[in-house]
Short mmCIF file of C-alpha atoms in Angstrom, two decimals:
data_model
loop_
_atom_site.label_atom_id
_atom_site.label_comp_id
_atom_site.label_asym_id
_atom_site.label_seq_id
_atom_site.Cartn_x
_atom_site.Cartn_y
_atom_site.Cartn_z
CA MET A 1 -6.81 -11.37 8.66
CA ALA A 2 -5.01 -11.92 11.95
CA SER A 3 -1.27 -11.53 12.24
CA GLN A 4 0.95 -14.63 12.21
CA ASP A 5 3.50 -15.50 14.88
CA LYS A 6 6.72 -13.51 14.62
CA GLN A 7 8.83 -16.65 14.14
CA ASP A 8 7.07 -17.75 10.97
CA HIS A 9 6.34 -14.44 9.30
CA PRO A 10 7.28 -14.10 5.63
CA GLY A 11 10.28 -11.87 6.39
CA SER A 12 11.91 -14.63 8.45
CA ARG A 13 12.83 -16.61 5.34
CA GLY A 14 15.81 -14.42 4.40
CA GLY A 15 16.66 -12.09 1.55
CA PRO A 16 18.43 -8.73 1.29
CA LEU A 17 15.69 -6.94 3.26
CA ALA A 18 15.25 -9.60 5.97
CA GLY A 19 14.74 -7.96 9.33
CA LEU A 20 13.11 -4.84 7.83
CA LYS A 21 9.59 -4.18 9.12
CA VAL A 22 7.28 -2.39 6.68
CA LEU A 23 3.75 -1.09 7.36
CA GLU A 24 1.35 -0.76 4.43
CA PHE A 25 -1.54 1.70 4.74
CA ALA A 26 -3.42 1.44 1.46
CA GLY A 27 -6.18 -0.22 -0.37
CA VAL A 28 -5.49 -0.87 -3.98
CA GLY A 29 -3.00 0.75 -6.31
CA PRO A 30 0.72 1.34 -6.21
CA THR A 31 1.37 0.75 -2.52
CA PRO A 32 0.51 -2.98 -2.53
CA MET A 33 2.82 -3.34 -5.54
CA GLY A 34 5.67 -1.54 -3.77
CA THR A 35 5.29 -3.50 -0.54
CA MET A 36 5.00 -6.76 -2.52
CA LEU A 37 8.43 -6.08 -4.01
CA LEU A 38 9.85 -5.32 -0.56
CA ALA A 39 8.27 -8.52 0.83
CA ASP A 40 9.69 -10.52 -2.08
CA MET A 41 13.14 -9.32 -0.98
CA GLY A 42 12.54 -10.53 2.57
CA ALA A 43 10.96 -7.57 4.37
CA ASP A 44 8.29 -8.31 6.97
CA VAL A 45 5.31 -6.43 5.51
CA ILE A 46 2.24 -5.84 7.66
CA LYS A 47 -0.76 -4.80 5.59
CA ILE A 48 -3.37 -2.74 7.44
CA GLU A 49 -6.85 -3.67 6.19
CA LYS A 50 -10.26 -2.20 6.96
CA PRO A 51 -12.74 -4.32 8.94
CA GLU A 52 -15.48 -4.50 6.30
CA GLY A 53 -14.11 -6.72 3.57
CA GLY A 54 -10.45 -5.73 3.87
CA ASP A 55 -8.58 -4.57 0.78
CA ASP A 56 -11.00 -3.86 -2.09
CA ALA A 57 -8.84 -5.99 -4.39
CA ARG A 58 -9.98 -9.10 -2.49
CA ILE A 59 -13.12 -9.15 -4.67
CA TRP A 60 -11.55 -8.17 -8.01
CA GLY A 61 -12.28 -11.46 -9.72
CA PRO A 62 -12.69 -13.68 -11.54
CA PRO A 63 -10.40 -15.48 -11.45
CA TYR A 64 -10.57 -16.38 -7.78
CA GLY A 65 -8.12 -18.27 -5.61
CA PRO A 66 -8.51 -21.56 -3.78
CA ASP A 67 -11.20 -20.21 -1.42
CA GLY A 68 -13.42 -19.29 -4.40
CA GLU A 69 -13.93 -15.78 -2.99
CA THR A 70 -10.60 -13.97 -2.96
CA SER A 71 -9.27 -12.73 -6.28
CA LEU A 72 -6.03 -14.03 -7.72
CA TYR A 73 -5.08 -10.37 -8.26
CA PHE A 74 -5.21 -9.87 -4.48
CA TYR A 75 -3.12 -13.00 -3.90
CA SER A 76 -0.51 -11.87 -6.43
CA GLN A 77 -0.18 -8.34 -5.00
CA ASN A 78 -0.12 -9.45 -1.37
CA ARG A 79 2.07 -12.52 -1.34
CA ASN A 80 4.58 -12.78 1.48
CA LYS A 81 2.64 -10.27 3.63
CA ARG A 82 0.76 -10.44 6.90
CA SER A 83 -2.55 -8.64 7.41
CA VAL A 84 -3.92 -6.83 10.43
CA THR A 85 -7.47 -5.52 10.56
CA LEU A 86 -7.79 -2.02 12.02
CA ASP A 87 -10.64 0.47 11.84
CA LEU A 88 -8.78 3.74 11.47
CA LYS A 89 -11.97 5.66 12.26
CA ASN A 90 -11.74 4.15 15.77
CA PRO A 91 -9.29 5.95 18.12
CA GLU A 92 -8.40 2.65 19.83
CA ASP A 93 -7.37 1.12 16.50
CA VAL A 94 -5.41 4.24 15.56
CA ALA A 95 -3.54 3.80 18.86
CA LYS A 96 -2.79 0.18 17.82
CA ALA A 97 -1.47 1.44 14.49
CA ARG A 98 0.79 3.87 16.33
CA GLN A 99 2.08 0.95 18.43
CA LEU A 100 3.03 -0.88 15.22
CA VAL A 101 5.05 2.17 14.18
CA LEU A 102 7.28 1.99 17.27
CA ASP A 103 9.48 -0.77 15.83
CA ALA A 104 8.76 -0.27 12.13
CA ASP A 105 11.46 0.70 9.67
CA VAL A 106 9.22 1.84 6.80
CA LEU A 107 5.67 3.08 6.33
CA LEU A 108 4.25 3.21 2.80
CA GLU A 109 0.85 4.77 2.12
CA ASN A 110 -1.18 6.06 -0.80
CA ASN A 111 -4.05 8.00 0.70
CA ARG A 112 -5.03 11.46 -0.45
CA PRO A 113 -2.84 14.15 1.11
CA GLY A 114 -4.22 15.09 4.53
CA VAL A 115 -5.85 11.74 5.34
CA MET A 116 -2.94 10.38 7.36
CA GLN A 117 -2.58 13.75 9.11
CA ARG A 118 -6.25 13.70 10.18
CA LEU A 119 -5.65 10.23 11.62
CA GLY A 120 -2.50 11.33 13.45
CA LEU A 121 -0.48 8.90 11.32
CA ASP A 122 1.42 11.42 9.20
CA TYR A 123 5.20 11.66 9.25
CA GLU A 124 5.27 14.72 11.50
CA SER A 125 3.14 12.93 14.10
CA LEU A 126 5.03 9.63 13.90
CA LYS A 127 8.63 10.85 13.83
CA ALA A 128 8.34 11.67 17.54
CA LEU A 129 7.47 8.00 18.17
CA ASN A 130 10.09 6.61 15.82
CA PRO A 131 12.69 9.09 14.52
CA ARG A 132 14.29 6.48 12.23
CA LEU A 133 11.00 5.73 10.40
CA LEU A 134 11.26 5.99 6.62
CA TYR A 135 7.89 7.35 5.45
CA CYS A 136 6.86 7.12 1.79
CA SER A 137 3.64 8.66 0.47
CA ILE A 138 2.22 8.10 -3.00
CA SER A 139 -0.61 10.26 -4.33
CA ALA A 140 -2.04 11.02 -7.75
CA TYR A 141 -0.80 14.60 -8.05
CA GLY A 142 1.77 15.01 -5.26
CA GLN A 143 1.54 16.10 -1.65
CA SER A 144 1.19 19.83 -2.39
CA GLY A 145 0.22 22.05 -5.25
CA PRO A 146 -2.98 23.01 -7.04
CA ARG A 147 -4.15 19.46 -7.84
CA SER A 148 -2.88 17.66 -4.74
CA GLN A 149 -6.36 17.16 -3.27
CA GLU A 150 -7.69 15.46 -6.39
CA GLY A 151 -8.02 11.72 -6.37
CA GLY A 152 -6.70 9.63 -9.16
CA PHE A 153 -6.59 6.07 -10.37
CA ASP A 154 -4.37 4.29 -12.83
CA LEU A 155 -6.70 5.17 -15.71
CA THR A 156 -6.72 8.90 -14.92
CA ILE A 157 -2.94 8.96 -14.52
CA GLN A 158 -2.49 7.18 -17.86
CA ALA A 159 -4.72 9.85 -19.43
CA MET A 160 -3.06 12.83 -17.73
CA SER A 161 0.45 11.58 -18.46
CA GLY A 162 -0.24 11.19 -22.17
CA VAL A 163 0.35 7.43 -22.25
CA MET A 164 -3.15 6.87 -23.66
CA SER A 165 -2.38 9.16 -26.59
CA VAL A 166 0.20 6.70 -27.92
CA THR A 167 -1.84 3.52 -27.57
CA GLY A 168 -4.65 2.16 -29.70
CA GLU A 169 -5.06 2.48 -33.45
CA ALA A 170 -3.63 5.37 -35.45
CA GLY A 171 -6.23 8.10 -35.78
CA GLY A 172 -8.44 6.44 -33.16
CA ALA A 173 -9.44 7.48 -29.67
CA PRO A 174 -6.93 7.24 -26.80
CA VAL A 175 -6.81 3.75 -25.25
CA ASN A 176 -5.54 2.78 -21.82
CA CYS A 177 -2.90 0.08 -21.40
CA GLY A 178 -4.20 -3.36 -20.57
CA VAL A 179 -2.31 -3.45 -17.27
CA LEU A 180 -2.18 -0.99 -14.37
CA LEU A 181 0.90 0.68 -15.82
CA ALA A 182 0.85 3.84 -13.69
CA ASP A 183 0.12 1.97 -10.44
CA PHE A 184 2.82 -0.62 -11.07
CA ALA A 185 5.39 2.00 -12.07
CA ALA A 186 4.67 4.11 -8.97
CA GLY A 187 4.95 1.04 -6.73
CA LEU A 188 8.21 0.04 -8.40
CA TYR A 189 9.70 3.52 -7.94
CA ALA A 190 8.55 3.59 -4.30
CA ALA A 191 10.17 0.21 -3.57
CA PHE A 192 13.36 1.32 -5.33
CA ALA A 193 13.50 4.61 -3.40
CA ILE A 194 12.90 2.84 -0.08
CA SER A 195 15.57 0.26 -0.86
CA ALA A 196 18.04 3.02 -1.73
#
């Protein structure tokens, strides 16, 4: 999961967002979708992965990719990106993350509210390092409010939003969509908002 040379990174191939440096702080969910869309448009996306196994989606198979171990889902969500392994529980690695922020244009994350602040990687902490940084946070129930500290996954958001009440057979139990509808929609809206 080491970073590639600057000259041959995915963002060097052109596109409307060529030259834009994006940092992804997330595991699975909407953030990889949003950064994938930005990378597809030419942005240089650097995905921060944990040391033990990286992104959880790496093992979400079958089907698996050419190495027989990494899921095709991971490959599809992380195409055109570079990966850097950092242990954000280690102060030295947090310092490395802060170094990456110095010349970044965008940071996209989907941790629970308060996590990035505890790490010293929240917007308020980073704007002093890079005042032009565009910082986008995605969470299940917003950054403030009575439910903000609750976790959520695509399935729970489909249930809470009412989407599951209109799927399945008439008169039957609610059924979730066969794709990660809430995650993909949130990632799409994040990419659109960042692009705007």
